[in-house]
Amino acid sequence: MKKYLSGMLAMLMLITLLAACGNPKNENTTNEGSSSNPKEQTVTLDIAMHVANVKDQEPAMYKAIEAFKAKYPDIKVNLTGADTNDHIKKMKIQAQTGEMPDIFWMLPAPAKEMNQAGMLLDLSEMIRNTPELSAIDPMMLKNYEDGGKQFGLPYQSLVTGLWYNKALFEEHNVKVPETYEELAEAAKVFKANNIVTIAKGAKDNYSIWAFLGMFTRYGYFDKIDAILAGEEKFNNPDFLLFFDKIAELQKLGAFPENVTTLSYFQAVEMFTSGKAAMLDAGAWETVKLEGSPIAKDVGFSWGPTFNDGVGNQKISMISASAPLVASAKVKEDTVKYDAVQKFFTFYYSQEGMQIMVDNQLPPINSFEADVDAAAHPVYAELIKAMNEPGWEKPFAQPDLVVSDAIGNAMYDSIYGVINGFYTPEQALDLIDKKVEQQ
């Protein structure tokens, strides 16, 4: 009996072993020893984002991932997040060790460095072969091209300008400014009535979005390459005209008297409480403004044009924000590559754009957003401005085509004039010194 049982056990073990050898499939299949058909395999995508709580802080991305998982149940997603600075440091460390996530958010400058080091997937072929990706506005892709490679895709549209309170303009019989002269006149009227014209908070020096948009109307993109090459200076006659305008607004009392000690978030509260006529911000404030007491009175503007400006004055600040990138290692695994392509295809599809619209974010691709103006008056105003004919998009926000150090110098110089700390010449010299140090 024992011999019989032993024989049976041996036979069962042999059958089990043969079955295992004939079925190598597992949950995280790689290209080695796997089936040539990606659709038959399960794979896990590692996606890393720049916020600690993606569900709460980037709800559109979280919902897009949930919808993607429902559509592709064989593709599992390992979603992680960390605060922006920690995330960037972590990605840089993982880039050195070759352990980067499959897809992750990154600032343009360090992403470009990773691309130059051969660490990022060239998305050119994927874009050519995927209608949803080839439909992305070329201007939204341009800033993520380097060395003949497309190293990133726009995570979101970066839309910035001046939110304004229609009721305050009507109450004081002031025209919503379309030109600098009209903005200066508005500042005089609002100052006389103890109303701040443009709410700003210098404690967060990066909060100069509308002014970066205005900078493009003085030939910024015509000169920046020569400036970075040492052939031109920030302190040039055209840029000086723009900084003179900022100084004039400061003298007219267009900014809060305590702008030096205010934070950006306090500036937002100043606007939503009806104490300021305008707010320098962007599309990310849509939901907060929707929930404020002034929601039905909020409009959106690209900021004033300038009669002494350089080039096209109708430049709307709709550009690509920081990109989504993929690890170059993805190319080594056909199953993983297929999953990455599926994710990007879904994210930039009409279905993905609808998720953005549902979360009151501006869509990246051409998308007929059906907005209920009664339910979402602020978002409707934003979409209306984005669809206004005759306005040209830049390929990037001005501070995103320079190093972080030069970008910070730009913030400090503009706020230095707003605070009254620097003359326009001193402010521009400050940026030039930083360029020379690069």
Coordinates of C-alpha atoms in Angstrom, one line a residue:
M1 CA 0.0 0.0 0.0
K2 CA 2.8 2.4 0.9
K3 CA 4.6 1.6 -2.4
Y4 CA 1.3 2.3 -4.3
L5 CA 0.8 5.6 -2.5
S6 CA 4.4 6.6 -3.1
G7 CA 4.0 5.8 -6.8
M8 CA 0.8 7.8 -7.0
L9 CA 2.5 10.8 -5.3
A10 CA 5.4 10.6 -7.6
M11 CA 3.1 10.5 -10.6
L12 CA 1.1 13.5 -9.3
M13 CA 4.3 15.5 -8.7
L14 CA 5.5 14.8 -12.3
I15 CA 2.1 15.9 -13.7
T16 CA 2.2 19.1 -11.7
L17 CA 5.8 19.8 -12.8
L18 CA 5.0 19.3 -16.4
A19 CA 1.9 21.5 -16.1
A20 CA 4.0 24.3 -14.5
C21 CA 6.6 24.1 -17.2
G22 CA 3.9 24.4 -19.9
N23 CA 2.2 27.5 -18.3
P24 CA 4.7 30.2 -17.5
K25 CA 2.1 33.0 -17.2
N26 CA 2.1 35.1 -14.0
E27 CA 0.7 38.3 -12.7
N28 CA 3.6 40.6 -13.8
T29 CA 4.7 39.0 -17.1
T30 CA 7.8 40.3 -18.8
N31 CA 8.8 39.9 -22.4
E32 CA 11.2 37.1 -21.7
G33 CA 9.7 33.6 -22.2
S34 CA 6.2 35.1 -22.6
S35 CA 3.6 34.9 -25.3
S36 CA 4.0 37.2 -28.3
N37 CA 0.4 38.5 -27.8
P38 CA 0.3 41.3 -25.2
K39 CA -3.5 41.0 -24.9
E40 CA -3.2 37.6 -23.3
Q41 CA -1.1 38.8 -20.4
T42 CA -1.5 40.7 -17.2
V43 CA 1.0 43.6 -16.4
T44 CA 1.4 46.2 -13.7
L45 CA 2.1 49.9 -14.5
D46 CA 3.9 51.9 -11.9
I47 CA 2.7 55.5 -12.0
A48 CA 4.2 58.2 -9.8
M49 CA 2.7 61.7 -9.2
H50 CA 3.8 64.9 -7.7
V51 CA 1.2 65.1 -4.8
A52 CA 1.0 63.1 -1.6
N53 CA -2.7 62.3 -2.0
V54 CA -3.6 61.8 -5.7
K55 CA -7.2 61.1 -5.0
D56 CA -7.8 64.4 -3.2
Q57 CA -5.1 66.6 -4.7
E58 CA -5.3 65.5 -8.4
P59 CA -8.8 64.1 -8.6
A60 CA -9.0 64.2 -12.4
M61 CA -5.9 62.0 -12.7
Y62 CA -7.1 59.6 -10.0
K63 CA -10.5 59.2 -11.8
A64 CA -8.8 58.8 -15.1
I65 CA -6.7 55.9 -13.7
E66 CA -9.8 54.3 -12.1
A67 CA -11.7 54.5 -15.4
F68 CA -8.6 53.1 -17.3
K69 CA -8.4 50.1 -14.9
A70 CA -12.1 49.4 -15.4
K71 CA -11.6 49.4 -19.2
Y72 CA -8.4 47.3 -19.1
P73 CA -8.8 44.9 -16.1
D74 CA -5.7 43.0 -17.2
I75 CA -3.5 46.1 -16.6
K76 CA -3.0 46.7 -12.9
V77 CA -1.8 50.2 -11.8
N78 CA 0.4 50.8 -8.8
L79 CA -0.2 54.5 -8.2
T80 CA 2.1 56.4 -5.8
G81 CA 2.6 60.1 -4.9
A82 CA 4.7 62.4 -2.9
D83 CA 4.9 66.2 -2.4
T84 CA 6.4 67.9 -5.4
N85 CA 9.9 68.5 -4.0
D86 CA 10.1 65.0 -2.5
H87 CA 8.8 63.5 -5.7
I88 CA 11.4 65.3 -7.9
K89 CA 14.2 64.2 -5.6
K90 CA 12.9 60.7 -5.6
M91 CA 12.7 60.5 -9.4
K92 CA 16.2 61.8 -9.7
I93 CA 17.6 59.2 -7.3
Q94 CA 15.7 56.4 -9.1
A95 CA 17.0 57.7 -12.4
Q96 CA 20.5 57.1 -11.2
T97 CA 19.7 53.6 -10.0
G98 CA 17.6 52.6 -13.0
E99 CA 14.5 52.0 -10.9
M100 CA 12.2 54.7 -12.3
P101 CA 8.4 54.2 -12.5
D102 CA 7.0 53.3 -15.9
I103 CA 5.1 56.6 -16.1
F104 CA 5.7 59.7 -13.9
W105 CA 5.2 63.5 -13.7
M106 CA 8.3 65.6 -13.9
L107 CA 9.3 69.3 -14.3
P108 CA 10.5 70.1 -17.9
A109 CA 14.1 71.0 -17.0
P110 CA 15.0 67.8 -15.1
A111 CA 13.0 65.8 -17.6
K112 CA 15.1 67.2 -20.4
E113 CA 18.2 66.3 -18.5
M114 CA 16.9 62.7 -18.0
N115 CA 16.2 62.5 -21.8
Q116 CA 19.7 63.7 -22.6
A117 CA 21.0 60.9 -20.4
G118 CA 18.9 58.4 -22.4
M119 CA 16.7 57.6 -19.4
L120 CA 13.3 58.5 -21.0
L121 CA 11.2 56.8 -23.6
D122 CA 11.1 58.5 -27.0
L123 CA 7.4 58.9 -27.6
S124 CA 7.7 60.0 -31.3
E125 CA 6.8 56.6 -32.7
M126 CA 3.9 56.2 -30.3
I127 CA 2.5 59.6 -31.2
R128 CA 2.7 58.8 -35.0
N129 CA 0.9 55.5 -34.5
T130 CA -1.8 56.7 -32.1
P131 CA -4.5 59.1 -33.4
E132 CA -5.4 60.3 -29.9
L133 CA -1.8 61.4 -29.3
S134 CA -1.2 62.8 -32.8
A135 CA -4.3 65.0 -32.1
I136 CA -2.5 66.9 -29.4
D137 CA -1.8 70.5 -30.4
P138 CA 1.9 70.6 -31.7
M139 CA 2.4 73.8 -29.6
M140 CA 1.6 71.7 -26.5
L141 CA 4.3 69.2 -27.5
K142 CA 7.0 71.5 -28.6
N143 CA 8.6 72.2 -25.2
Y144 CA 9.1 68.4 -24.7
E145 CA 11.2 67.9 -27.8
D146 CA 15.0 67.6 -27.5
G147 CA 17.7 66.0 -29.6
G148 CA 15.1 64.7 -32.1
K149 CA 13.2 62.9 -29.4
Q150 CA 9.7 63.5 -27.9
F151 CA 10.4 62.9 -24.2
G152 CA 7.1 64.0 -22.7
L153 CA 3.4 64.6 -23.1
P154 CA 1.5 67.6 -21.5
Y155 CA 0.0 66.4 -18.2
Q156 CA -2.5 69.3 -18.2
S157 CA -3.1 72.6 -20.0
L158 CA -1.5 75.4 -18.1
V159 CA -4.1 78.3 -18.4
T160 CA -3.3 81.5 -16.5
G161 CA -4.4 85.1 -16.6
L162 CA -6.5 87.6 -14.6
W163 CA -9.8 86.5 -13.0
Y164 CA -12.0 89.6 -12.5
N165 CA -15.1 90.6 -10.5
K166 CA -17.7 91.9 -13.0
A167 CA -19.8 93.4 -10.2
L168 CA -17.0 95.7 -9.0
F169 CA -16.3 96.9 -12.5
E170 CA -20.0 97.6 -13.0
E171 CA -20.4 99.3 -9.6
H172 CA -17.6 101.7 -10.2
N173 CA -18.4 102.2 -13.9
V174 CA -15.0 100.9 -15.0
K175 CA -14.4 99.0 -18.2
V176 CA -12.8 95.6 -17.9
P177 CA -9.3 96.4 -19.2
E178 CA -8.3 95.2 -22.7
T179 CA -5.3 97.6 -23.0
Y180 CA -2.7 98.7 -20.5
E181 CA -4.1 102.3 -20.6
E182 CA -7.5 100.9 -19.5
L183 CA -5.8 98.9 -16.7
A184 CA -4.0 102.0 -15.5
E185 CA -7.3 104.0 -15.5
A186 CA -9.0 101.2 -13.6
A187 CA -6.3 101.3 -11.0
K188 CA -6.8 105.0 -10.3
V189 CA -10.6 104.5 -9.8
F190 CA -10.2 101.4 -7.6
K191 CA -7.5 103.0 -5.5
A192 CA -9.7 106.1 -4.9
N193 CA -12.4 103.7 -3.6
N194 CA -10.1 101.6 -1.4
I195 CA -10.3 98.5 -3.6
V196 CA -7.3 96.6 -4.7
T197 CA -7.0 96.3 -8.5
I198 CA -4.9 93.1 -8.6
A199 CA -4.7 90.8 -5.6
K200 CA -1.2 89.4 -5.2
G201 CA 0.9 87.9 -2.4
A202 CA 4.7 88.3 -2.6
K203 CA 5.4 85.7 0.0
D204 CA 4.9 83.1 -2.7
N205 CA 7.2 84.6 -5.3
Y206 CA 6.1 82.3 -8.1
S207 CA 2.6 83.8 -8.2
I208 CA 3.2 86.2 -11.2
W209 CA 1.4 84.1 -13.9
A210 CA -0.5 87.0 -15.5
F211 CA 2.7 89.1 -15.6
L212 CA 4.6 86.2 -17.3
G213 CA 1.8 86.3 -19.9
M214 CA 2.2 90.0 -20.4
F215 CA 6.0 89.5 -20.7
T216 CA 5.4 87.5 -23.9
R217 CA 3.9 90.7 -25.5
Y218 CA 7.3 92.4 -25.4
G219 CA 9.1 89.8 -27.6
Y220 CA 10.2 87.4 -24.8
F221 CA 10.3 84.4 -27.0
D222 CA 12.1 86.4 -29.8
K223 CA 15.0 87.1 -27.4
I224 CA 15.3 84.4 -24.8
D225 CA 17.5 82.0 -26.8
A226 CA 20.0 84.9 -27.5
I227 CA 19.8 85.9 -23.9
L228 CA 20.6 82.4 -22.7
A229 CA 23.5 82.2 -25.2
G230 CA 25.0 85.4 -23.8
E231 CA 24.3 87.4 -27.0
E232 CA 21.5 89.6 -25.5
K233 CA 20.5 90.8 -22.0
F234 CA 17.3 90.8 -20.0
N235 CA 18.0 94.5 -19.5
N236 CA 17.2 95.5 -23.0
P237 CA 15.0 98.4 -24.2
D238 CA 11.9 96.2 -24.9
F239 CA 11.9 94.4 -21.6
L240 CA 12.6 97.7 -19.8
L241 CA 9.3 99.1 -21.3
F242 CA 7.4 96.2 -19.7
F243 CA 9.1 96.6 -16.3
D244 CA 8.4 100.3 -16.4
K245 CA 4.7 99.5 -16.7
I246 CA 4.9 97.3 -13.6
A247 CA 6.6 100.2 -11.8
E248 CA 3.8 102.5 -12.9
L249 CA 1.1 100.1 -11.6
Q250 CA 2.9 100.0 -8.3
K251 CA 2.9 103.8 -8.1
L252 CA -0.8 103.9 -8.9
G253 CA -1.5 101.6 -6.0
A254 CA -2.8 98.7 -8.1
F255 CA -1.4 96.1 -5.6
P256 CA -2.3 95.5 -2.0
E257 CA -0.5 97.8 0.4
N258 CA 0.7 94.8 2.4
V259 CA 1.7 92.8 -0.7
T260 CA 5.1 92.1 0.7
T261 CA 3.7 90.1 3.7
L262 CA 0.7 88.5 1.9
S263 CA 0.7 84.9 0.7
Y264 CA -0.8 83.8 -2.6
F265 CA -3.6 82.1 -0.7
Q266 CA -4.4 85.3 1.2
A267 CA -4.6 87.1 -2.1
V268 CA -7.1 84.5 -3.3
E269 CA -9.2 85.2 -0.2
M270 CA -8.9 88.9 -0.8
F271 CA -10.5 88.4 -4.3
T272 CA -13.2 86.0 -3.3
S273 CA -14.3 88.2 -0.4
G274 CA -14.8 91.1 -2.9
K275 CA -11.9 93.3 -1.7
A276 CA -10.0 93.1 -5.0
A277 CA -11.2 93.6 -8.6
M278 CA -8.8 91.1 -10.1
L279 CA -6.7 88.1 -9.2
D280 CA -3.5 86.8 -10.8
A281 CA -4.0 83.1 -11.0
G282 CA -5.1 80.3 -13.3
A283 CA -7.5 77.5 -14.1
W284 CA -6.6 75.6 -10.9
E285 CA -8.7 78.1 -8.9
T286 CA -11.9 77.3 -10.8
V287 CA -13.4 75.0 -8.2
K288 CA -12.6 77.4 -5.3
L289 CA -14.1 80.3 -7.2
E290 CA -17.2 78.3 -8.0
G291 CA -17.7 77.8 -4.3
S292 CA -17.2 81.5 -3.4
P293 CA -19.8 84.2 -2.8
I294 CA -18.7 86.0 -6.0
A295 CA -19.0 82.9 -8.3
K296 CA -21.7 84.4 -10.6
D297 CA -19.7 87.6 -11.1
V298 CA -16.3 86.1 -12.0
G299 CA -14.9 86.6 -15.5
F300 CA -11.5 85.6 -17.0
S301 CA -9.1 87.8 -19.0
W302 CA -5.7 87.2 -20.7
G303 CA -4.5 90.5 -19.4
P304 CA -3.9 93.8 -21.2
T305 CA -2.3 94.4 -24.6
F306 CA 0.4 97.1 -25.0
N307 CA 0.7 99.8 -27.7
D308 CA 4.5 99.8 -27.3
G309 CA 4.7 96.0 -27.1
V310 CA 6.7 93.8 -29.5
G311 CA 5.0 91.5 -32.0
N312 CA 1.6 89.9 -31.6
Q313 CA -0.3 91.3 -28.6
K314 CA -3.0 88.7 -28.6
I315 CA -1.1 85.9 -26.9
S316 CA -3.2 83.8 -24.6
M317 CA -1.4 81.9 -21.9
I318 CA -2.6 78.4 -22.8
S319 CA 0.5 76.2 -22.7
A320 CA 1.6 72.7 -21.6
S321 CA 2.2 72.3 -17.9
A322 CA 4.9 69.9 -16.7
P323 CA 5.0 66.6 -18.7
L324 CA 4.1 63.0 -18.1
V325 CA 7.2 60.9 -19.1
A326 CA 7.9 57.2 -19.4
S327 CA 11.0 55.2 -18.5
A328 CA 13.2 54.2 -21.4
K329 CA 13.2 50.6 -20.0
V330 CA 9.5 50.3 -21.1
K331 CA 10.8 49.8 -24.6
E332 CA 12.5 46.6 -23.6
D333 CA 9.2 44.9 -22.7
T334 CA 6.6 44.6 -25.5
V335 CA 3.8 43.9 -22.9
K336 CA 4.8 46.9 -20.8
Y337 CA 5.1 49.2 -23.8
D338 CA 1.7 48.1 -25.0
A339 CA 0.2 49.0 -21.6
V340 CA 1.9 52.4 -21.5
Q341 CA 0.6 53.1 -25.0
K342 CA -2.9 52.1 -23.9
F343 CA -2.7 54.4 -20.9
F344 CA -1.6 57.4 -22.8
T345 CA -4.2 56.7 -25.5
F346 CA -6.9 56.6 -22.9
Y347 CA -5.7 59.7 -21.0
Y348 CA -5.7 61.9 -24.2
S349 CA -8.9 60.4 -25.7
Q350 CA -12.2 62.1 -25.7
E351 CA -13.2 60.0 -22.8
G352 CA -10.1 61.2 -20.9
M353 CA -10.9 64.8 -21.9
Q354 CA -14.4 64.4 -20.5
I355 CA -13.0 63.4 -17.1
M356 CA -10.9 66.7 -17.2
V357 CA -14.0 68.7 -18.0
D358 CA -16.0 66.9 -15.3
N359 CA -13.4 68.1 -12.9
Q360 CA -13.4 71.6 -14.3
L361 CA -10.0 71.4 -15.8
P362 CA -9.2 72.8 -19.3
P363 CA -9.0 70.0 -21.9
I364 CA -5.7 69.4 -23.7
N365 CA -7.0 68.1 -27.0
S366 CA -9.7 69.7 -29.2
F367 CA -12.9 69.0 -27.2
E368 CA -16.4 70.4 -27.5
A369 CA -16.9 71.0 -23.8
D370 CA -20.6 71.0 -22.9
V371 CA -20.6 73.3 -19.9
D372 CA -23.7 74.1 -17.8
A373 CA -23.1 77.8 -17.3
A374 CA -25.8 78.0 -14.6
A375 CA -24.2 75.2 -12.6
H376 CA -20.6 76.2 -13.3
P377 CA -20.5 79.9 -14.2
V378 CA -16.7 80.3 -13.5
Y379 CA -15.7 77.3 -15.6
A380 CA -17.9 78.5 -18.4
E381 CA -16.1 81.8 -18.4
L382 CA -12.7 80.1 -18.5
I383 CA -13.8 77.9 -21.5
K384 CA -15.3 80.9 -23.2
A385 CA -11.9 82.8 -23.0
M386 CA -10.0 79.7 -24.2
N387 CA -12.3 79.5 -27.3
E388 CA -12.1 83.2 -28.0
P389 CA -10.9 83.6 -31.7
G390 CA -7.8 85.5 -32.7
W391 CA -5.6 84.6 -29.8
E392 CA -2.3 82.8 -30.3
K393 CA -0.9 80.2 -27.9
P394 CA 2.8 80.3 -26.9
F395 CA 4.6 77.0 -26.7
A396 CA 5.4 77.4 -23.0
Q397 CA 5.1 79.7 -20.0
P398 CA 8.2 82.0 -20.0
D399 CA 9.7 80.6 -16.8
L400 CA 9.5 77.0 -18.1
V401 CA 12.1 77.5 -20.8
V402 CA 14.8 78.6 -18.4
S403 CA 16.5 76.9 -15.5
D404 CA 14.9 76.9 -12.1
A405 CA 17.5 79.4 -10.9
I406 CA 16.7 81.9 -13.7
G407 CA 13.0 81.4 -13.2
N408 CA 13.3 82.3 -9.5
A409 CA 15.3 85.4 -10.5
M410 CA 12.4 86.4 -12.8
Y411 CA 9.9 85.9 -10.0
D412 CA 12.0 87.9 -7.5
S413 CA 12.7 90.7 -10.0
I414 CA 9.0 91.2 -10.9
Y415 CA 7.9 91.1 -7.3
G416 CA 10.9 93.4 -6.4
V417 CA 9.3 96.1 -8.7
I418 CA 5.8 95.4 -7.3
N419 CA 7.1 95.7 -3.8
G420 CA 9.0 98.9 -4.7
F421 CA 12.3 97.3 -3.7
Y422 CA 13.9 97.6 -7.2
T423 CA 13.8 100.0 -10.1
P424 CA 13.0 98.3 -13.4
E425 CA 16.7 98.5 -14.4
Q426 CA 17.8 96.9 -11.1
A427 CA 15.3 94.1 -11.4
L428 CA 16.4 93.2 -15.0
D429 CA 20.1 93.3 -13.9
L430 CA 19.2 90.8 -11.2
I431 CA 18.1 88.3 -13.8
D432 CA 21.1 89.0 -16.0
K433 CA 23.4 88.2 -13.0
K434 CA 21.7 84.8 -12.6
V435 CA 22.1 84.1 -16.3
E436 CA 25.8 84.9 -16.1
Q437 CA 26.2 82.4 -13.2
Q438 CA 24.7 79.5 -15.2

